[in-house]
CSV table of C-alpha atoms and ligand atoms in Angstrom, one decimal:
chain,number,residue,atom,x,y,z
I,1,UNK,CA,0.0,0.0,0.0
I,2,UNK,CA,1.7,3.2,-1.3
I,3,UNK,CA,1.0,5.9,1.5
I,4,UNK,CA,-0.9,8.8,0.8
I,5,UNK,CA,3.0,10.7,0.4
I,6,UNK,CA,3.9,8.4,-1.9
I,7,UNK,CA,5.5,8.9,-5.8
I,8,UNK,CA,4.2,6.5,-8.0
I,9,UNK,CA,6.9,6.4,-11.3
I,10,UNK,CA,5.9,4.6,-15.0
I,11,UNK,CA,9.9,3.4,-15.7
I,12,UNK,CA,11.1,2.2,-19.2
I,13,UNK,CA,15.2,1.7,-19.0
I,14,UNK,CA,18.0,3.7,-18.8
I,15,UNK,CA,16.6,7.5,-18.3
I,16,UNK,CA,13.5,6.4,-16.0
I,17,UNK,CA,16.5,3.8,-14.0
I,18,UNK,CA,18.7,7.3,-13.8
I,19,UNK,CA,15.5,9.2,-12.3
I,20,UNK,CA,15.0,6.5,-9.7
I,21,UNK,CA,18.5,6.5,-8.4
I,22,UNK,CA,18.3,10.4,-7.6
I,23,UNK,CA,14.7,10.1,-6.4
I,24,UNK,CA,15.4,7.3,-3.6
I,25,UNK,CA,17.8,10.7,-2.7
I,26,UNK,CA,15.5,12.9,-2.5
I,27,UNK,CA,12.6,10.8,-1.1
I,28,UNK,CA,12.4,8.1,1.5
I,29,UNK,CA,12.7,5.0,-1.0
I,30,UNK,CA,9.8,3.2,0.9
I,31,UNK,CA,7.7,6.0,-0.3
I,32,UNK,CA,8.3,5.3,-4.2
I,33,UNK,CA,6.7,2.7,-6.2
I,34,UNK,CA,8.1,2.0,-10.1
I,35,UNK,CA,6.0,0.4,-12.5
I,36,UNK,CA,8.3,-0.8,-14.7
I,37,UNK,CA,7.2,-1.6,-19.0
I,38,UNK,CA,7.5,-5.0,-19.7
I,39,UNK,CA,7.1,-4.8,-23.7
I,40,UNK,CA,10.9,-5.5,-24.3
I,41,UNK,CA,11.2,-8.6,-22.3
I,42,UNK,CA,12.0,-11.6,-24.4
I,43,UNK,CA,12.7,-15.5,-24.2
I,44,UNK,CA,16.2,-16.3,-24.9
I,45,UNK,CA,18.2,-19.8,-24.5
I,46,UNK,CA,15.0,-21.1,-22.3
I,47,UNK,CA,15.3,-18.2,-20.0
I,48,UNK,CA,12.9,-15.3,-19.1
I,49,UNK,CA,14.7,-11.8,-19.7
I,50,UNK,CA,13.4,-8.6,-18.3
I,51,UNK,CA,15.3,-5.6,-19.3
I,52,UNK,CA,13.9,-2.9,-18.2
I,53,UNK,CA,13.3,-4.4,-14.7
I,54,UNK,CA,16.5,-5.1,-14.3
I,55,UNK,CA,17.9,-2.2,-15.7
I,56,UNK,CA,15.8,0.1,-13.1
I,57,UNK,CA,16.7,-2.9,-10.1
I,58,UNK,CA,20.6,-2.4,-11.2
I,59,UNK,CA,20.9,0.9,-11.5
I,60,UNK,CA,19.4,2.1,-8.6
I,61,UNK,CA,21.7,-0.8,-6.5
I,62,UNK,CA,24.3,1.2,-8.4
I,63,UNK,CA,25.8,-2.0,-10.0
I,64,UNK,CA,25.0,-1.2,-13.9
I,65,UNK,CA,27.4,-1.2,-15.8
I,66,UNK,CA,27.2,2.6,-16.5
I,67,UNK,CA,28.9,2.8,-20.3
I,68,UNK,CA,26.2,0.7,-22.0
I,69,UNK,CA,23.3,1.8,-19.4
I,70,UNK,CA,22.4,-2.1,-19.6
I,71,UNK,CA,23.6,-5.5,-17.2
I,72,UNK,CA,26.0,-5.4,-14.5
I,73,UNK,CA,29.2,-3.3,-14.0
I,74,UNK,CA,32.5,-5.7,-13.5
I,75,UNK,CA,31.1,-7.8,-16.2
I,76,UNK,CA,32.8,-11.1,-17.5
I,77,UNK,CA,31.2,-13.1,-20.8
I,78,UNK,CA,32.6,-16.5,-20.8
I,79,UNK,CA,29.3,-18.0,-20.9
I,80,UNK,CA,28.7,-16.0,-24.2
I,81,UNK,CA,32.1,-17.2,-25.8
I,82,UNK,CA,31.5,-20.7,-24.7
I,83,UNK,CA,28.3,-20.1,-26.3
I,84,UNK,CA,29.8,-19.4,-30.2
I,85,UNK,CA,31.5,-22.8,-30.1
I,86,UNK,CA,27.7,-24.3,-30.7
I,87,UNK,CA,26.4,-21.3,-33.0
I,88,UNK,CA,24.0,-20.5,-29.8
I,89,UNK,CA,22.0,-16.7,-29.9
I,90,UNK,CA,24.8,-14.7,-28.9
I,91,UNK,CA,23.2,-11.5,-30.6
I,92,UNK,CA,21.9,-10.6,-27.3
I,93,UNK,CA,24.6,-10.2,-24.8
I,94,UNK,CA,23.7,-12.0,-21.3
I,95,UNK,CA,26.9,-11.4,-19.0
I,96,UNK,CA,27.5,-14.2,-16.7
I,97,UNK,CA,26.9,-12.4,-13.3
I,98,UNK,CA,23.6,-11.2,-15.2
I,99,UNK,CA,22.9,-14.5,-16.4
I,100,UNK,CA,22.8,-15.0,-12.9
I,101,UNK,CA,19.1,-13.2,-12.6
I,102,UNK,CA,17.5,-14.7,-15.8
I,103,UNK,CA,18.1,-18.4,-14.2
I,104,UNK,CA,16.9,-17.5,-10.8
I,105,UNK,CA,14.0,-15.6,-12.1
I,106,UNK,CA,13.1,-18.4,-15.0
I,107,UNK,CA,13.3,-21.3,-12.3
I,108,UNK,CA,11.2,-19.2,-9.5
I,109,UNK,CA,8.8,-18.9,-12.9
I,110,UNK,CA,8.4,-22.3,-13.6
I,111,UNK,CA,7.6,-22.6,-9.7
I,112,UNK,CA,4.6,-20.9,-10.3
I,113,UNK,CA,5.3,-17.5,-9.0
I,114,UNK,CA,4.4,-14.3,-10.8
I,115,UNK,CA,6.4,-12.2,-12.3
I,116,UNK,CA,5.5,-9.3,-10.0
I,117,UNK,CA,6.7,-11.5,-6.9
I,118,UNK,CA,10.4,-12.4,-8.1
I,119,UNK,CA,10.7,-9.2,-9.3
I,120,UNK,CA,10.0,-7.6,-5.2
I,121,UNK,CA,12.7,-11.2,-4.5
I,122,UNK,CA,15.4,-9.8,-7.2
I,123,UNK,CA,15.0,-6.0,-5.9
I,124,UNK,CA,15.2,-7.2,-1.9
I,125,UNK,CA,18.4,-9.3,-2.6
I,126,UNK,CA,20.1,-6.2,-4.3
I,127,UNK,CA,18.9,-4.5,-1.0
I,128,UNK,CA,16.3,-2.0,-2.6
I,129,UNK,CA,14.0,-0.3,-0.7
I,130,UNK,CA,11.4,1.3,-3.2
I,131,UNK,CA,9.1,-1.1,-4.7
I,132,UNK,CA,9.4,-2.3,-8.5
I,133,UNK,CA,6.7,-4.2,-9.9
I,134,UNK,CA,6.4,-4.6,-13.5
I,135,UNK,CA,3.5,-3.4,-15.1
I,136,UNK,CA,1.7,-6.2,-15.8
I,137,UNK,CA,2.0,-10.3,-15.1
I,138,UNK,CA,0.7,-11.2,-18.2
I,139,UNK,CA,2.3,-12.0,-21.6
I,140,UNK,CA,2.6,-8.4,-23.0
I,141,UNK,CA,5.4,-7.9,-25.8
I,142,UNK,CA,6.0,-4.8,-28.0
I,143,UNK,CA,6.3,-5.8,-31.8
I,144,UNK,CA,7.2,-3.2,-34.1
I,145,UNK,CA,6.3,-3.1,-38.0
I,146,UNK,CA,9.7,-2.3,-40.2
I,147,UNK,CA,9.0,0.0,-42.9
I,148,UNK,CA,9.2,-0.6,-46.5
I,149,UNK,CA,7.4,-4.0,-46.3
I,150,UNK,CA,6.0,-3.8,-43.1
I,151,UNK,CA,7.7,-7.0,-41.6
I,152,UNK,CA,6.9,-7.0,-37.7
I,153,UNK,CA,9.8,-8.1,-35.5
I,154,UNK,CA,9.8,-8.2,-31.9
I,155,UNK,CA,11.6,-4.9,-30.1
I,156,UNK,CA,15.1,-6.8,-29.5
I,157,UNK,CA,15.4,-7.6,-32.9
I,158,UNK,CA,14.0,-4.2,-33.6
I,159,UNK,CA,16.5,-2.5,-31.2
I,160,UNK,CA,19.5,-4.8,-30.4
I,161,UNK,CA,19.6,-7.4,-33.9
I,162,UNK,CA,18.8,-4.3,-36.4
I,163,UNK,CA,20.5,-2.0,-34.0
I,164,UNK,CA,17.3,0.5,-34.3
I,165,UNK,CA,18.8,1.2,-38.0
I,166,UNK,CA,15.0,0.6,-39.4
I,167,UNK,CA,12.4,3.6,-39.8
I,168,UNK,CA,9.3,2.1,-38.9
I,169,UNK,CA,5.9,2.1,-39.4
I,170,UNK,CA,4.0,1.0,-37.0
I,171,UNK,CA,4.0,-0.2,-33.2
I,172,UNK,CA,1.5,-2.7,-31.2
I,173,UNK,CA,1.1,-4.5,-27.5
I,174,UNK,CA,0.8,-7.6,-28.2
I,175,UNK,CA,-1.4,-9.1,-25.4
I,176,UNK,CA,-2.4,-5.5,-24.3
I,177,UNK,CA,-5.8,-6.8,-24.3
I,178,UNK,CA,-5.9,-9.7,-21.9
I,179,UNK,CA,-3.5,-8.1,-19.8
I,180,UNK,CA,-4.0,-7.2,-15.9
I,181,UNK,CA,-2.1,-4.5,-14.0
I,182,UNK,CA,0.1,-6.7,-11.7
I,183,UNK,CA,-0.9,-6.7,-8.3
I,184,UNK,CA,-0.3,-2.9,-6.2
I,185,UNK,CA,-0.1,-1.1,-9.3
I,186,UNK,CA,-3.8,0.3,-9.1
I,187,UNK,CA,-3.1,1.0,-5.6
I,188,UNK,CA,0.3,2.8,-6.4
I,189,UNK,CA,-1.6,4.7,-8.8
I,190,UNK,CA,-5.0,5.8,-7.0
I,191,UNK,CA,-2.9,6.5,-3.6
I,192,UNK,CA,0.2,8.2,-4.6
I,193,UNK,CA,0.6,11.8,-3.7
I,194,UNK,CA,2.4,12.0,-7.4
I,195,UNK,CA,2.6,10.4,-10.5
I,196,UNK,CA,5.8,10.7,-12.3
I,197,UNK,CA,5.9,9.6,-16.1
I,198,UNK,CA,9.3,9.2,-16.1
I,199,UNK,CA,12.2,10.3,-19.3
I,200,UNK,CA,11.6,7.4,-21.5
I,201,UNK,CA,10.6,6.0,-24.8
I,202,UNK,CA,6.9,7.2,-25.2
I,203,UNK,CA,6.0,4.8,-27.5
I,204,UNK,CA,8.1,1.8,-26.6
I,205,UNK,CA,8.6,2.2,-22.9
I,206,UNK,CA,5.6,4.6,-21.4
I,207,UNK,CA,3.1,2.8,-24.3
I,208,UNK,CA,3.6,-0.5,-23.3
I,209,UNK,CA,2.8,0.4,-19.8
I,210,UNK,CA,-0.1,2.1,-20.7
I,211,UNK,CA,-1.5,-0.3,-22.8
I,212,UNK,CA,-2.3,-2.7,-19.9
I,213,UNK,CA,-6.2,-2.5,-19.4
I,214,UNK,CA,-7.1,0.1,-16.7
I,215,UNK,CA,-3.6,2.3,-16.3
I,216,UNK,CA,-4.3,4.6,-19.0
I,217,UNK,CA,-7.6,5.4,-17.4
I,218,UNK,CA,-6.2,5.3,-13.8
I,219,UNK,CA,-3.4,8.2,-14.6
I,220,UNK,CA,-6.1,10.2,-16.8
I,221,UNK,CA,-8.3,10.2,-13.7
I,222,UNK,CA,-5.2,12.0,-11.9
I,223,UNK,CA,-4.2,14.4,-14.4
I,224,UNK,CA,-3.3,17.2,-12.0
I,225,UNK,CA,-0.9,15.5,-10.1
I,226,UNK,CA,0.6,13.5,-13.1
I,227,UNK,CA,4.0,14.9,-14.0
I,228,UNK,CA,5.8,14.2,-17.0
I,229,UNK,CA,9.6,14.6,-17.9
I,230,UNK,CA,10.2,15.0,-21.5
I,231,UNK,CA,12.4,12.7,-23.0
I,232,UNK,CA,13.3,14.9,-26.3
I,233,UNK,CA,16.1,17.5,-25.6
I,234,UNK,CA,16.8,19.8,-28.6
I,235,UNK,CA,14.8,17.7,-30.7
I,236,UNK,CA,16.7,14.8,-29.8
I,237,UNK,CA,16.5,11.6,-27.9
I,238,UNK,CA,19.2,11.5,-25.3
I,239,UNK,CA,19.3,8.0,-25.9
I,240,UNK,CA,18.0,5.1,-28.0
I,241,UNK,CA,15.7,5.8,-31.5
I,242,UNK,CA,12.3,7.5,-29.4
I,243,UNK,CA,12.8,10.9,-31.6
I,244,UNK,CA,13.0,8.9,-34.8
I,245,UNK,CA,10.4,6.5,-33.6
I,246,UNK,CA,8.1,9.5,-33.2
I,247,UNK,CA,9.1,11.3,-36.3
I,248,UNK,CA,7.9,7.6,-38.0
I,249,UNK,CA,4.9,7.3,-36.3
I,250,UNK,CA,3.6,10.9,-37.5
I,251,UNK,CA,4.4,12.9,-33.8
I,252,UNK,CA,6.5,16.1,-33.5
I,253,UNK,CA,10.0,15.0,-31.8
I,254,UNK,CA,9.7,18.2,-29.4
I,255,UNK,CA,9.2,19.1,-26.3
I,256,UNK,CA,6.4,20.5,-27.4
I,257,UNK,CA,5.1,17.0,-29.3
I,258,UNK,CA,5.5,14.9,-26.2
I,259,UNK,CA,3.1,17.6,-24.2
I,260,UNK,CA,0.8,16.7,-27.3
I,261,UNK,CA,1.3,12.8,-26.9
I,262,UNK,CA,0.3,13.2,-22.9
I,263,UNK,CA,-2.1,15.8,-23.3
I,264,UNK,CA,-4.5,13.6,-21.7
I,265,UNK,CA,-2.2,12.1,-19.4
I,266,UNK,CA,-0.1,15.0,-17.2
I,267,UNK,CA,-1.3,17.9,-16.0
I,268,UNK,CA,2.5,18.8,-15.6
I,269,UNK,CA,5.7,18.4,-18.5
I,270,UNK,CA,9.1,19.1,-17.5
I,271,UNK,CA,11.3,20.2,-20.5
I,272,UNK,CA,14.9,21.0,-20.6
I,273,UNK,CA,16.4,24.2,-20.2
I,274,UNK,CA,17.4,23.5,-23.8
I,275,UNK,CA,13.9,24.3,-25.0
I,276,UNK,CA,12.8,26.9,-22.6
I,277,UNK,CA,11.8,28.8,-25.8
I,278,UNK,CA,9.2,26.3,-26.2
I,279,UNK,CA,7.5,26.8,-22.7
I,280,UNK,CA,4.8,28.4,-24.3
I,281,UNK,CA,4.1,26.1,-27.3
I,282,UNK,CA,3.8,23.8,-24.0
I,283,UNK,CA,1.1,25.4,-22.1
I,284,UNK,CA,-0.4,26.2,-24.8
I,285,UNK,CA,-1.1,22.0,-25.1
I,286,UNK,CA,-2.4,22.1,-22.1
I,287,UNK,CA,-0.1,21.4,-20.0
I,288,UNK,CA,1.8,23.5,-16.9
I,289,UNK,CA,5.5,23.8,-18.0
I,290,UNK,CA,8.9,23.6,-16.1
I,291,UNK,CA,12.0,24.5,-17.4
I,292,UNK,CA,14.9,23.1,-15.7
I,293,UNK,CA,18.1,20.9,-16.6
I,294,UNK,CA,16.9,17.5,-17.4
I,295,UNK,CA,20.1,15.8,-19.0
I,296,UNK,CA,21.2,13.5,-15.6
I,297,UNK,CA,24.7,13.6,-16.5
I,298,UNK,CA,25.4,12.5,-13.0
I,299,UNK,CA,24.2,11.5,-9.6
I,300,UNK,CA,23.8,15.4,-8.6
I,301,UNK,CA,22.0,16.2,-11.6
I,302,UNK,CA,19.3,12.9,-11.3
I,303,UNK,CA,18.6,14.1,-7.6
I,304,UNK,CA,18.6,17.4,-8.7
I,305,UNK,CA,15.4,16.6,-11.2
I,306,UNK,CA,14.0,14.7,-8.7
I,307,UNK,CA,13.5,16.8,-6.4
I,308,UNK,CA,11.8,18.8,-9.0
I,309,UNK,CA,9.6,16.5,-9.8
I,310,UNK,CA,8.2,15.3,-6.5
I,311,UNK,CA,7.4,19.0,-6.0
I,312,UNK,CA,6.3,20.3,-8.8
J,401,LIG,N1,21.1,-3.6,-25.5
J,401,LIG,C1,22.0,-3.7,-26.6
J,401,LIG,O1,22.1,-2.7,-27.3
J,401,LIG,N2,22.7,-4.8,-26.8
J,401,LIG,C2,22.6,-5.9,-26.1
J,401,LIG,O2,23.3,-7.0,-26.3
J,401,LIG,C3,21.8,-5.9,-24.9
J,401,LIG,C4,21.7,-6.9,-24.0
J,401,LIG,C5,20.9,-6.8,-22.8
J,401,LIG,C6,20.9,-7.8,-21.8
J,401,LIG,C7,20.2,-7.6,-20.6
J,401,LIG,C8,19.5,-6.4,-20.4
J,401,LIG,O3,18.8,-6.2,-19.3
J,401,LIG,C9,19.5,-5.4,-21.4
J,401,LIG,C10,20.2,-5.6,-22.6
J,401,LIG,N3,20.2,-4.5,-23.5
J,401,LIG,C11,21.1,-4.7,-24.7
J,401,LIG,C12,19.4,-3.3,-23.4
J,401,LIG,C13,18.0,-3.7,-23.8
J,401,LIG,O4,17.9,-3.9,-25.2
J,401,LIG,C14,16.9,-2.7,-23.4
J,401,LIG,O5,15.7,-3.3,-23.7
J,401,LIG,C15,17.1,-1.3,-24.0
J,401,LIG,O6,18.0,-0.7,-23.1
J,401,LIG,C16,15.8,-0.5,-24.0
J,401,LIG,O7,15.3,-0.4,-22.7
C-alpha cells in the first residue's frame, strides 16, 4: 500500500532507472513505487529476460554497468564465448553475473510465482527499498512493423539485432488486451501523492505500460498531479531511437510534441532548459511547463530533477 506521500513512477530503461537513483535521494525510497514496462522482455536460451526491470533494479543498486546503461558493471562473458562454439544466440549479450538473474527468475517462474513476486525477491536481494513491480503479469510484448514492407519483429530484434537502424511504421502491445495490472499497481496509482511519467521512450517504454487495461484510465483520472519529464532535448532523444520512432509514427519529436502525446495524461511536463523557448508552445497544449536541466549527467544532476519532480 503506497501511503498517501507516496510517488508513483511509470519506468522504461535507462533514463527512467537514472530518475529512480536520484529520487530514492530525494525521497524516502519506501515511499516510491516504479511500475516498470515489460514490452521489451523476451525468451532467450530457455530463459525469461526482463530488461527494463532489471535495468531500473541495477541501476538504482548502483551496480550497472554505467557505459552501456544495460547489465552489471565488473562484467565477464565466458558464458557467451563458450556459447559461439555451438552457433547459440549470442546477438543478445547476457553477461555471466547477469545470467545469474534470468536463471533464478526463469526457475522461481516455472515454480509458479508471478512475475511481479520475483521481481519484489530480485530488488530485496540487491537491497532496494522502493518497490518495483512490472506493469503487468501477463504476456505483454511490444512488436514493431519495419518500414518498407512492413515486416513486424519483436523490439530486440528491432532494437538490439537491427541496432534501431530501421524507420518504422507501426508499433502494437501484443497481449495489451488480456492483460491485468500486476498486483499494487492500481493502488500505487489511486494512492500516490504523485505520479511521475518518467524520461523514457513514449512509445516503446511509457506505451507498453499504458497499454495494460485500466492504467491509462487510472493516470487520466489524476491528471493534476501527473507529471511528465520530456524525454526529447533539442529535438533529440538523449538516448535510443524515441525521436525517430516519433518522427515515424507521425508525432513532432519536441518538447512540445511529447506535451501533445500526454495531453490527456499530465497535467505537468518538464522540458529541458534547452527548450525553454518552447514553454509556451507547451502550455499552450495544455499542460503546466517547467524549465529546468533535465540531461542527468550524474548522480547530482538525477537528484537534482528529482526533487523537481516530486514537488512540482
Ligand atoms: N542492449 C543492446 O544494445 N545490446 C545488447 O546486447 C543488450 C543486452 C541486454 C541484456 C540484458 C539487459 O537487461 C538489457 C540488454 N540490452 C542490450 C538493453 C535492452 O535492449 C533494453 O531493452 C534497452 O536498453 C531498451 O530499454
Amino acid at each position: 500500500m503506497t501511503s498517501p506521500d507516496g510517488i508513483a513512477v511509470l519506468a522504461g530503461g535507462v533514463g527512467a532507472a537514472r530518475l529512480l537513483a536520484g529520487m530514492v535521494r530525494a525521497v524516502p525510497p519506501q515511499a516510491i513505487t516504479a511500475i516498470v514496462n515489460v514490452g521489451d522482455d523476451l525468451e532467450l536460451h530457455g530463459l525469461h529476460i526482463s530488461p527494463d526491470i532489471d535495468t531500473v533494479i541495477y541501476t538504482v543498486a548502483g551496480a550497472i554497468d554505467t557505459t552501456r546503461g544495460w547489465g552489471l558493471d565488473d562484467e565477464t562473458w565466458r558464458v557467451m564465448d563458450a556459447l559461439e562454439r555451438y552457433g547459440g544466440e549470442t546477438w543478445f549479450r547476457l553477461g555471466d553475473r547477469d545470467l545469474a538473474t534470468h536463471l533464478y527468475r526463469t526457475h522461481r517462474m516455472s515454480q509458479g510465482a508471478r512475475l511481479s513476486a520475483v521481481t519484489a525477491e530480485i530488488g530485496a536481494a540487491w537491497g532496494l527499498a522502493l518497490r518495483v513491480i512490472p506493469a503487468t503479469d501477463d504476456r505483454l510484448r511490444t512488436m514493431i512493423s519495419l518500414a518498407d514492407g512492413g515486416v513486424e519483429v519483436s523490439f530486440q530484434t528491432y532494437f538490439v539485432r537491427r541496432a534501431h537502424a530501421d524507420s518504422i511504421e507501426a508499433v502494437r502491445y501484443d497481449g495489451d488486451a488480456a492483460a491485468s495490472p500486476a498486483p499494487g499497481v492500481l493502488d500505487a496509482l489511486s494512492t500516490a501523492r504523485t505520479i511521475v511519467i518518467a524520461p523514457s521512450n513514449p512509445i516503446v517504454s511509457i506505451g507498453p505500460v499504458l497499454a495494460v487495461p485500466g492504467i491509462r484510465e487510472a493516470i487520466q483520472a489524476r491528471r493534476t498531479d501527473v507529471v511528465a519529464v520530456s524525454p526529447i532535448v533539442g529535438g533529440r532523444a538523449l538516448k535510443g531511437p524515441a525521436d525517430r520512432m516519433l518522427r515515424d509514427l507521425g508525432h513532432e519529436a519536441s518538447a512540445e510534441g511529447v506535451a501533445r502525446l500526454y495531453a490527456t495524461l499530465a497535467g505537468t511536463l518538464v522540458i529541458d532548459t534547452t527548450d525553454g523557448h518552447l514553454a509556451g508552445a507547451v502550455e499552450a497544449a495544455g499542460a503546466r511547463c517547467i524549465v529546468t536541466n533535465t540531461v542527468m549527467a550524474d548522480a547530482a544532476a538525477a537528484a537534482q530533477l528529482s526533487a523537481t519532480v516530486v514537488n512540482p
